Tab-separated table of C-alpha atoms and ligand atoms in Angstrom:
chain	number	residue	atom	x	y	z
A	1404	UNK	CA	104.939	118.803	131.478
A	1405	UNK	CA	107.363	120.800	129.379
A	1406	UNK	CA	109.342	118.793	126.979
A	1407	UNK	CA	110.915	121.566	125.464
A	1408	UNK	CA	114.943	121.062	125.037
A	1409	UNK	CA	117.369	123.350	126.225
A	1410	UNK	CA	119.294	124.787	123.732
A	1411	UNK	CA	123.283	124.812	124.751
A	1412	UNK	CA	126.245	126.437	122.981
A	1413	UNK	CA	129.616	124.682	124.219
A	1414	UNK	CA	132.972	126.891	124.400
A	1415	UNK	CA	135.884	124.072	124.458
A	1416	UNK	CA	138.944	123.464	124.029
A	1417	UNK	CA	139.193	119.508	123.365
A	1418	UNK	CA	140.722	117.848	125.228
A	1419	UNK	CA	140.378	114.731	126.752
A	1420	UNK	CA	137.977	115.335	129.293
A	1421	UNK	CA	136.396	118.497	126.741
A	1422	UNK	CA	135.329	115.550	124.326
A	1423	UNK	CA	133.925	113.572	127.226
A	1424	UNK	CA	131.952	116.694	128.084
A	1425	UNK	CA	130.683	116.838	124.882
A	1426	UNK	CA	129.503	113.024	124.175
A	1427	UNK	CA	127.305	113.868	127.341
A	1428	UNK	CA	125.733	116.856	125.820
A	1429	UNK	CA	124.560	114.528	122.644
A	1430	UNK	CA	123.422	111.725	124.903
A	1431	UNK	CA	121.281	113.939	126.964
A	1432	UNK	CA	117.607	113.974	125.973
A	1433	UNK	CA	116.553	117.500	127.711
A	1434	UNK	CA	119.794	118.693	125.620
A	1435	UNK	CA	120.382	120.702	122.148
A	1436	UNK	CA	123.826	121.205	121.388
A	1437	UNK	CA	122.847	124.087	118.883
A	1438	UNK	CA	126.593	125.229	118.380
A	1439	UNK	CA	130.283	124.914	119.527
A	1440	UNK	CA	133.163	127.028	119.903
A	1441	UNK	CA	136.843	125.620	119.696
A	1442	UNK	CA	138.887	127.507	121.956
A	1443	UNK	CA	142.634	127.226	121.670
A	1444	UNK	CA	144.084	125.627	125.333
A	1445	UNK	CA	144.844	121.979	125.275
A	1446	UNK	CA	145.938	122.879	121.696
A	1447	UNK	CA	145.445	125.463	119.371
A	1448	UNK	CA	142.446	126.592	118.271
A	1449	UNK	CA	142.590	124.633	114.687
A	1450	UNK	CA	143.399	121.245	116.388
A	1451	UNK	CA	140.432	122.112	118.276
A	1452	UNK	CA	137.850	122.840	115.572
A	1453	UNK	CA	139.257	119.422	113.823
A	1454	UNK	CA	138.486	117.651	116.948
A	1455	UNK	CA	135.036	119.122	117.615
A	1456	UNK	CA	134.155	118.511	113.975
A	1457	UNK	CA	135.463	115.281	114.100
A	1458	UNK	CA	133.712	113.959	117.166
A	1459	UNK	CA	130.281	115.525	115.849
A	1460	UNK	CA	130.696	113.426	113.076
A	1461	UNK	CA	131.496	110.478	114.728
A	1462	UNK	CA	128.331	110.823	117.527
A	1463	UNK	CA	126.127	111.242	113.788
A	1464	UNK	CA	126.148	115.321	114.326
A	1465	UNK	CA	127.748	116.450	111.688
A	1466	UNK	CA	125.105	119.388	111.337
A	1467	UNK	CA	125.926	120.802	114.680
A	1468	UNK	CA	127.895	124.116	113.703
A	1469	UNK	CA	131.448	124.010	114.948
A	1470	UNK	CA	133.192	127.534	115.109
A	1471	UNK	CA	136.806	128.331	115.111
A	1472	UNK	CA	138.105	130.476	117.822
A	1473	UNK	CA	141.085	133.176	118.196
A	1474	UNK	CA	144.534	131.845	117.916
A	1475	UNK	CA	145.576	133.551	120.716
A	1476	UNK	CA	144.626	134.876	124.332
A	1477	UNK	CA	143.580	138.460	124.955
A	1478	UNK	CA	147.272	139.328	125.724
A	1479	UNK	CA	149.689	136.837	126.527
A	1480	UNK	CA	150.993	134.208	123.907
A	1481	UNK	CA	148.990	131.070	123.785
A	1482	UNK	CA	150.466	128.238	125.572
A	1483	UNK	CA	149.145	124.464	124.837
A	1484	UNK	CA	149.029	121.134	127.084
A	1485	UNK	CA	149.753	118.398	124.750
A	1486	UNK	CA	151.574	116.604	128.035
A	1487	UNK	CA	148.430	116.154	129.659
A	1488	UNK	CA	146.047	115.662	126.391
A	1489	UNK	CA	148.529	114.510	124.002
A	1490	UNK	CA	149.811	115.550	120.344
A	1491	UNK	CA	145.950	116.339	119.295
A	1492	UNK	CA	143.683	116.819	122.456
A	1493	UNK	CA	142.344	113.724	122.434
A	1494	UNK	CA	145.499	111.542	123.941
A	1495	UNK	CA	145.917	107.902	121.897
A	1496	UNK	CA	142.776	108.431	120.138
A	1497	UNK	CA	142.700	108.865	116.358
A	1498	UNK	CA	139.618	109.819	114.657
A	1499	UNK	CA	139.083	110.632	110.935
A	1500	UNK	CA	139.114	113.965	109.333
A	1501	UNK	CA	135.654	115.415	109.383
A	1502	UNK	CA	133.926	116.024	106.522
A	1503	UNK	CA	131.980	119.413	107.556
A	1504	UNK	CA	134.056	122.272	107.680
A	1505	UNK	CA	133.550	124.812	110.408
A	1506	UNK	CA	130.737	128.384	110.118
A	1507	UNK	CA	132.483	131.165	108.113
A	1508	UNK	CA	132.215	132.859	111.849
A	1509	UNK	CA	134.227	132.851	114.660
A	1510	UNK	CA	133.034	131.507	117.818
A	1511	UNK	CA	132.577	134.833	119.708
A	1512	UNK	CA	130.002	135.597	117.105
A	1513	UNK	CA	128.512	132.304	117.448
A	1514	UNK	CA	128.101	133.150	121.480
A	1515	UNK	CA	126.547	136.046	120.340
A	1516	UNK	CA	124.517	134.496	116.932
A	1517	UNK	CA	122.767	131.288	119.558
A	1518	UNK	CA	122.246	133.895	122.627
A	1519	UNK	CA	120.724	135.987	120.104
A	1520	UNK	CA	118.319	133.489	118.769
A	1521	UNK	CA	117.112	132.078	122.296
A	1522	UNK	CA	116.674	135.375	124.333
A	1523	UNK	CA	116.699	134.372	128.079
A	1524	UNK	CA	116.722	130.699	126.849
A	1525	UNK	CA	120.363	129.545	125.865
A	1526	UNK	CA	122.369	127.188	128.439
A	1527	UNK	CA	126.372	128.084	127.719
A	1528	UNK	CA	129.005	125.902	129.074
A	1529	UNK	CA	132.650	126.783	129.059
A	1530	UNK	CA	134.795	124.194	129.739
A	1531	UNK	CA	138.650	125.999	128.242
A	1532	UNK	CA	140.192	129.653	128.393
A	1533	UNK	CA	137.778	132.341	128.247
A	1534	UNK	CA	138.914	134.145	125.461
A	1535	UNK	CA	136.042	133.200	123.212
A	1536	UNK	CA	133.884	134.481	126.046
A	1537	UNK	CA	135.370	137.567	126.710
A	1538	UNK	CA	135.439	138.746	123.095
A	1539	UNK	CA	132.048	138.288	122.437
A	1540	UNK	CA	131.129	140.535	125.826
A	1541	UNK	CA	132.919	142.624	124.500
A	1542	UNK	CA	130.839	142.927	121.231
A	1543	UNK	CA	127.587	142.104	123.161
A	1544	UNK	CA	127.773	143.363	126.943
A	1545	UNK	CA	123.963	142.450	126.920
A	1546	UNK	CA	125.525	138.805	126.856
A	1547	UNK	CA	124.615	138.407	130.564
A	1548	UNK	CA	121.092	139.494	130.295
A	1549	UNK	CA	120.549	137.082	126.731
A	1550	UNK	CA	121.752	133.744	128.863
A	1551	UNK	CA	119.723	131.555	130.890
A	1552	UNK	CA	122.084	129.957	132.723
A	1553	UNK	CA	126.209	130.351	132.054
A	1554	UNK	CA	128.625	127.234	133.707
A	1555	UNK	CA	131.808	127.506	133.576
A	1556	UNK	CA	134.787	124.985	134.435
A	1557	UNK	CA	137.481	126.913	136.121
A	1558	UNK	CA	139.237	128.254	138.947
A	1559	UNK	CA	140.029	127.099	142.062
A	1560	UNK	CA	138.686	127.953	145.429
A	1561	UNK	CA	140.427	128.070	148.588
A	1562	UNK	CA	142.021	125.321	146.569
A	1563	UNK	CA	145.787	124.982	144.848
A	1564	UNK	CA	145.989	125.147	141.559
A	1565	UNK	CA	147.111	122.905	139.010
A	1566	UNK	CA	149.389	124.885	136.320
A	1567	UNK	CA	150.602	127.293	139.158
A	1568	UNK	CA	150.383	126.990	142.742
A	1569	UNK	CA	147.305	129.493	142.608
A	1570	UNK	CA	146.115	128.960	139.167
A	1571	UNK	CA	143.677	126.677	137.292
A	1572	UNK	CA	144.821	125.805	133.753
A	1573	UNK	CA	141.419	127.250	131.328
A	1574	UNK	CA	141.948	130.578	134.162
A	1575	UNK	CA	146.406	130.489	133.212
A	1576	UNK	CA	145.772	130.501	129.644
A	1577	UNK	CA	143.975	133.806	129.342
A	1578	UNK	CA	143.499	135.140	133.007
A	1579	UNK	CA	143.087	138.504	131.418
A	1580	UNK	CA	139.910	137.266	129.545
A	1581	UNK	CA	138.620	135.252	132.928
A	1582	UNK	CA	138.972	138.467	134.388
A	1583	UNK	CA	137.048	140.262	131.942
A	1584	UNK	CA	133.999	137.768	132.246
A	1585	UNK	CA	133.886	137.854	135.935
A	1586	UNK	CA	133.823	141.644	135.876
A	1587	UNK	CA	131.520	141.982	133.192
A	1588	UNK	CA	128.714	140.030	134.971
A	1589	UNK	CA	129.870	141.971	138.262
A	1590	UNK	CA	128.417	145.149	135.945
A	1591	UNK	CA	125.261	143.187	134.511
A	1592	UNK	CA	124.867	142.487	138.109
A	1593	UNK	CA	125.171	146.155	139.351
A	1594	UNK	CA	122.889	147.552	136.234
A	1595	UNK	CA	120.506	144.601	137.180
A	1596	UNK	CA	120.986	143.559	133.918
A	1597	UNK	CA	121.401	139.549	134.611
A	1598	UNK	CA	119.158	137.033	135.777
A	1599	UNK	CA	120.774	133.775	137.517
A	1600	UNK	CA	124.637	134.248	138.405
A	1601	UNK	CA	127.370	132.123	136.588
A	1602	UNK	CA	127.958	129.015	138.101
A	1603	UNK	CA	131.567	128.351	138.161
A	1604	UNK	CA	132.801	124.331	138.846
A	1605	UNK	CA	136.466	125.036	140.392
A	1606	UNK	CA	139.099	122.018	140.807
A	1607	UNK	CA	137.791	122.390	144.070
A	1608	UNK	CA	134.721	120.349	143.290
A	1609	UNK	CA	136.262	119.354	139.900
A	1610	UNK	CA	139.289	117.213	141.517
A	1611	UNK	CA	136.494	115.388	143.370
A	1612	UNK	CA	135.605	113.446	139.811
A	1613	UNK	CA	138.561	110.967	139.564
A	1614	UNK	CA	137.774	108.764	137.254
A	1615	UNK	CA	139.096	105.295	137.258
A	1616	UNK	CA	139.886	102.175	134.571
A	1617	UNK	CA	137.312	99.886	135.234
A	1618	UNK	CA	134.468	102.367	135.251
A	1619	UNK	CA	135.308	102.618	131.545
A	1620	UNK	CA	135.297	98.734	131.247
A	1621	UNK	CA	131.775	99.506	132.686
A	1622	UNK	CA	130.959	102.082	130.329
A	1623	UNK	CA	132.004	99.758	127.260
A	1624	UNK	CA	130.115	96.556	128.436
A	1625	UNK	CA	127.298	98.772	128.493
A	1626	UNK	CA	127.454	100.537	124.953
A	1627	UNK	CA	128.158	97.985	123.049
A	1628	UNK	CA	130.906	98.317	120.215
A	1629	UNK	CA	130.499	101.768	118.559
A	1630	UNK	CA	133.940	103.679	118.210
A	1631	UNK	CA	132.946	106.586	120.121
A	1632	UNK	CA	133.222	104.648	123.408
A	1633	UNK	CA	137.085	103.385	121.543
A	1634	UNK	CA	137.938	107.254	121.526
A	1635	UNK	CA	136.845	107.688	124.534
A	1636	UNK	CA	139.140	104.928	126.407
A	1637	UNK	CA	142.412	105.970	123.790
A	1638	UNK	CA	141.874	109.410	125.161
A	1639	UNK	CA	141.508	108.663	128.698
A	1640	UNK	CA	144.303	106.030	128.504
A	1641	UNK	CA	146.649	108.829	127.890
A	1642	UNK	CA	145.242	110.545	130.617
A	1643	UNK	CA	145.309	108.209	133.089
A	1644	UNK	CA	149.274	107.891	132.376
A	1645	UNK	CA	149.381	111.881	132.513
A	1646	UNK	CA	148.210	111.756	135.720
A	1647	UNK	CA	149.640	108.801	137.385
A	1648	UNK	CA	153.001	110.643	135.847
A	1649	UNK	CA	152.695	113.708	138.380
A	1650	UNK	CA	151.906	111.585	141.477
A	1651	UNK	CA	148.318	111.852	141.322
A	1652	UNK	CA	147.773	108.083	140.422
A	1653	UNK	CA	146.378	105.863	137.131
A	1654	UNK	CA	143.293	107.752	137.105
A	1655	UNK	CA	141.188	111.203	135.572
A	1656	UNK	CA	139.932	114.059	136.704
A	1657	UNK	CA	137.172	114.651	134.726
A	1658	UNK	CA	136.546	118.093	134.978
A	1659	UNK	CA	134.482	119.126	131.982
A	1660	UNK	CA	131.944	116.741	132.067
A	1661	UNK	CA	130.456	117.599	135.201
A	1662	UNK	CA	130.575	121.211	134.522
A	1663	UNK	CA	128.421	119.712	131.404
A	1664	UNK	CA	126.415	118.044	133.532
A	1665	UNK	CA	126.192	121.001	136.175
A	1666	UNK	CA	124.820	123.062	133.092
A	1667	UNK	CA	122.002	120.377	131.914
A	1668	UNK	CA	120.930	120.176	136.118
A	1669	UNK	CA	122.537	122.459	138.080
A	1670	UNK	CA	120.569	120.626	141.487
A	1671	UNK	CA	123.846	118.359	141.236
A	1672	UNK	CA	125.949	121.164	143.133
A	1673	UNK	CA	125.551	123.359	146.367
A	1674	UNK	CA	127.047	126.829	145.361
A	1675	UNK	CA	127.992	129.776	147.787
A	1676	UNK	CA	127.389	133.269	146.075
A	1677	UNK	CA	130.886	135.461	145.983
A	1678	UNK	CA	131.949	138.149	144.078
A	1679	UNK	CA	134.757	136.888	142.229
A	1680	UNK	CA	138.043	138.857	140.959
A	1681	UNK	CA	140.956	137.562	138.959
A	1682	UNK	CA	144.624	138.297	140.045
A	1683	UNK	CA	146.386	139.557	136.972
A	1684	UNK	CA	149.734	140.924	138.694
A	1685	UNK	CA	150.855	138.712	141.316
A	1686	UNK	CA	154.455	137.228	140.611
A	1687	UNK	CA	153.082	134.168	142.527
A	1688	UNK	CA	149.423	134.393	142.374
A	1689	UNK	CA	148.774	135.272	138.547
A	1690	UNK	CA	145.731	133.695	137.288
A	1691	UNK	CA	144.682	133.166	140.825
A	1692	UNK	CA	140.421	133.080	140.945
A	1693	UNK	CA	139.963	135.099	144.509
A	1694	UNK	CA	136.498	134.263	146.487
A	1695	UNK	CA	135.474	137.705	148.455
A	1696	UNK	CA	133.161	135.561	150.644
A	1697	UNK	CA	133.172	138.282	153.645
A	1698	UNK	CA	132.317	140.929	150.988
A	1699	UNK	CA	135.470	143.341	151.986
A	1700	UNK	CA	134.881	144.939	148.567
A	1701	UNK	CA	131.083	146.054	148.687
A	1702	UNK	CA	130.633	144.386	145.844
A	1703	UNK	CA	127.572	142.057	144.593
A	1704	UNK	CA	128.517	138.999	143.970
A	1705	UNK	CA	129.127	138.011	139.929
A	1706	UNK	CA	128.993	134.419	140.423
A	1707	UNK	CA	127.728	130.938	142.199
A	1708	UNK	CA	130.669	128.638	143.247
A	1709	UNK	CA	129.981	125.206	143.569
A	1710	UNK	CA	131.330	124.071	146.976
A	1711	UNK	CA	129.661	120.588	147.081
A	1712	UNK	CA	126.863	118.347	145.889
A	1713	UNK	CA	124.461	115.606	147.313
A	1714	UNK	CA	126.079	112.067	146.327
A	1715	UNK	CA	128.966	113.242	144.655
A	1716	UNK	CA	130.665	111.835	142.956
A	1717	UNK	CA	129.160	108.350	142.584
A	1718	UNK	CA	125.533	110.909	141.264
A	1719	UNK	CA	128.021	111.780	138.333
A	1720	UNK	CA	129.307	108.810	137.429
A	1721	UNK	CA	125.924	106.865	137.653
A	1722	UNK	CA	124.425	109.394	135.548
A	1723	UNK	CA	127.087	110.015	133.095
A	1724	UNK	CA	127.049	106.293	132.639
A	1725	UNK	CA	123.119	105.888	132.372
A	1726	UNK	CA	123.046	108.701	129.169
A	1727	UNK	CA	125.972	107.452	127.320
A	1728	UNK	CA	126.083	104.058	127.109
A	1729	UNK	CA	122.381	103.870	125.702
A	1730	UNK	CA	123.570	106.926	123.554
A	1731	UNK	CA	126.239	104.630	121.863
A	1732	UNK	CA	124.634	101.799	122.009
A	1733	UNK	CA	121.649	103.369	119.626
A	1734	UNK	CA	124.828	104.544	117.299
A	1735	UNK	CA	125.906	101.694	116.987
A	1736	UNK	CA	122.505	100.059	115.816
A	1737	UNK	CA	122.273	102.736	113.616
A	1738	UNK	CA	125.271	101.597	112.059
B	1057	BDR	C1	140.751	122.125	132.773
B	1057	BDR	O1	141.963	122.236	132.044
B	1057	BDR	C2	141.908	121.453	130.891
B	1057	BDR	O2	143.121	120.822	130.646
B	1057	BDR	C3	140.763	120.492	131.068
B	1057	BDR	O3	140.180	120.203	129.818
B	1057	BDR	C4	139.813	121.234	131.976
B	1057	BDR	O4	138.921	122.052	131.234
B	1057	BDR	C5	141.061	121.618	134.148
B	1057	BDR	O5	141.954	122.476	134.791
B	1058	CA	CA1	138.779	121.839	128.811
């Protein structure tokens, strides 16, 4: 059997559900989270570093290199959801200043830095605003070719959005970098330069994750008293009352986790081939991630959308359940 890990290098932009994403990524076993990049989305790009650096240290991985990202999108000015992830990212929750301090590079040369050192191996997972992303195909349009597998949470597929009517909030921070992406592995495609497509979790499988209270009363009788599960429930407690406060009820969608989970097994999802294009012009449809499934562009398709998945989402939750809360619990012994 091969017990090799997979290495994975995280984009994010934590956020609630980013941090939840990446607690799952420690308590994996067949996981090494060899590098993160803080993305500015839920907040800026600093509040994001401090978060990522802050939750390492807190899960006992303070070594894990944390990378600060541009300030700003490609293009547009930056614009921030502190309604829906509160004043830091990570809602009521209120963790210590880290001690590390983040790489002297940026994280579009830490894309290209971990890509570079696991040729056809690395596992990347982008769960905020592409920027990050984009910039480092720019510097490295082999990018596609490098990656084993790329996941990324975003979009939404014959599905509304939820920052526009047509737009999906990591794709309406910096649709012109989500657009760059999905066009540069449309070329890797067409040079046959890439190996498996992109998978990309949409709100239209995302949405399907709603997370609710006493799962998380669950979760805690299960991993014992370690803080991390503590952030976890401030953070999602703020949540909760974001979404309850825009008619959606007192519960979570917890997008970036599964996309995390998608990217450790990606047998959890049933994905339909497209080519995918970004609308960057529409007055109503900006930031609008357009399926060609009928292929009226002759073009290959650039990614894999996730449509569906066997069990979901009680596979998830049972799973996202089963690695953490022994993940904590060992933290907490450790203490
Ligand atoms: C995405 O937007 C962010 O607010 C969440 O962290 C998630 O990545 C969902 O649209
Ligand atoms: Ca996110």
């Amino acid at each position: 059997m091969n017990t090799r890990r997979l290495p994975v290098f995280a984009d994010v932009d934590t956020g609630v559900d980013d941090a939840m994403a990446l607690v799952y990524l420690l308590a994996s076993p067949e996981a090494d989270l060899i590098g993160l990049g803080s993305t500015a989305g839920n907040v800026g790009a600093q509040q994001v570093c401090a978060n990522n650096l802050a939750l390492m240290e807190l899960c006992g991985r303070p070594d894990i290199p944390v990378s600060l990202g541009s300030a700003v999108p490609l293009s547009i000015p930056l614009r921030t959801a502190e309604d829906t992830h509160g004043p830091t990212g990570l809602g009521y929750a209120q963790l210590p200043v880290a001690r590390a301090a983040p790489t002297g590079h940026d994280a579009a040369t830490a894309w290209i830095r971990s890509a570079r050192d696991h040729p056809g191996e690395l596992i990347g997972l982008a769960t905020g605003p592409l920027t990050n992303l984009a910039l480092a195909l720019r510097a490295e349009p082999e990018l596609p070719r490098l990656l084993r597998r790329l996941v990324i949470m975003g979009g939404a597929f014959d599905y509304r959005g939820n920052t526009t009517p047509a737009s999906e909030w990591n794709i309406a921070v910096d649709p012109e970098a989500a657009a760059e992406v999905f066009g540069a592995w449309g070329d890797a495609v067409a040079a046959g330069h890439v190996g498996e497509l992109p998978i990309v979790c949409g709100l239209n499988i995302t949405e399907r994750m709603a997370l609710h209270p006493p799962y998380l009363d669950r979760l805690a009788e299960a991993a014992g008293p370690h803080p991390v599960i503590g952030v976890l429930r401030e953070a999602l407690r703020f949540y909760f009352e974001f979404h309850d406060s825009v008619g959606e009820g007192y519960l979570a969608h917890v997008h970036d986790p599964f996309a995390a989970a998608v990217a450790l097994d990606p047998a959890l999802v049933i994905t339909r081939d497209a080519c995918v294009g970004v609308e960057l012009d529409g007055a109503l449809t900006r930031g609008m991630t357009v399926a060609d499934w009928a292929g009226h562009w002759g073009r290959p398709a650039n990614a894999r959308i996730a449509v569906d998945g066997p069990g979901l989402p009680e596979v998830f939750f049972d799973r996202y359940l089963a690695r953490v809360a022994p993940f904590a619990r060992g933290l907490g012994e450790a203490m």
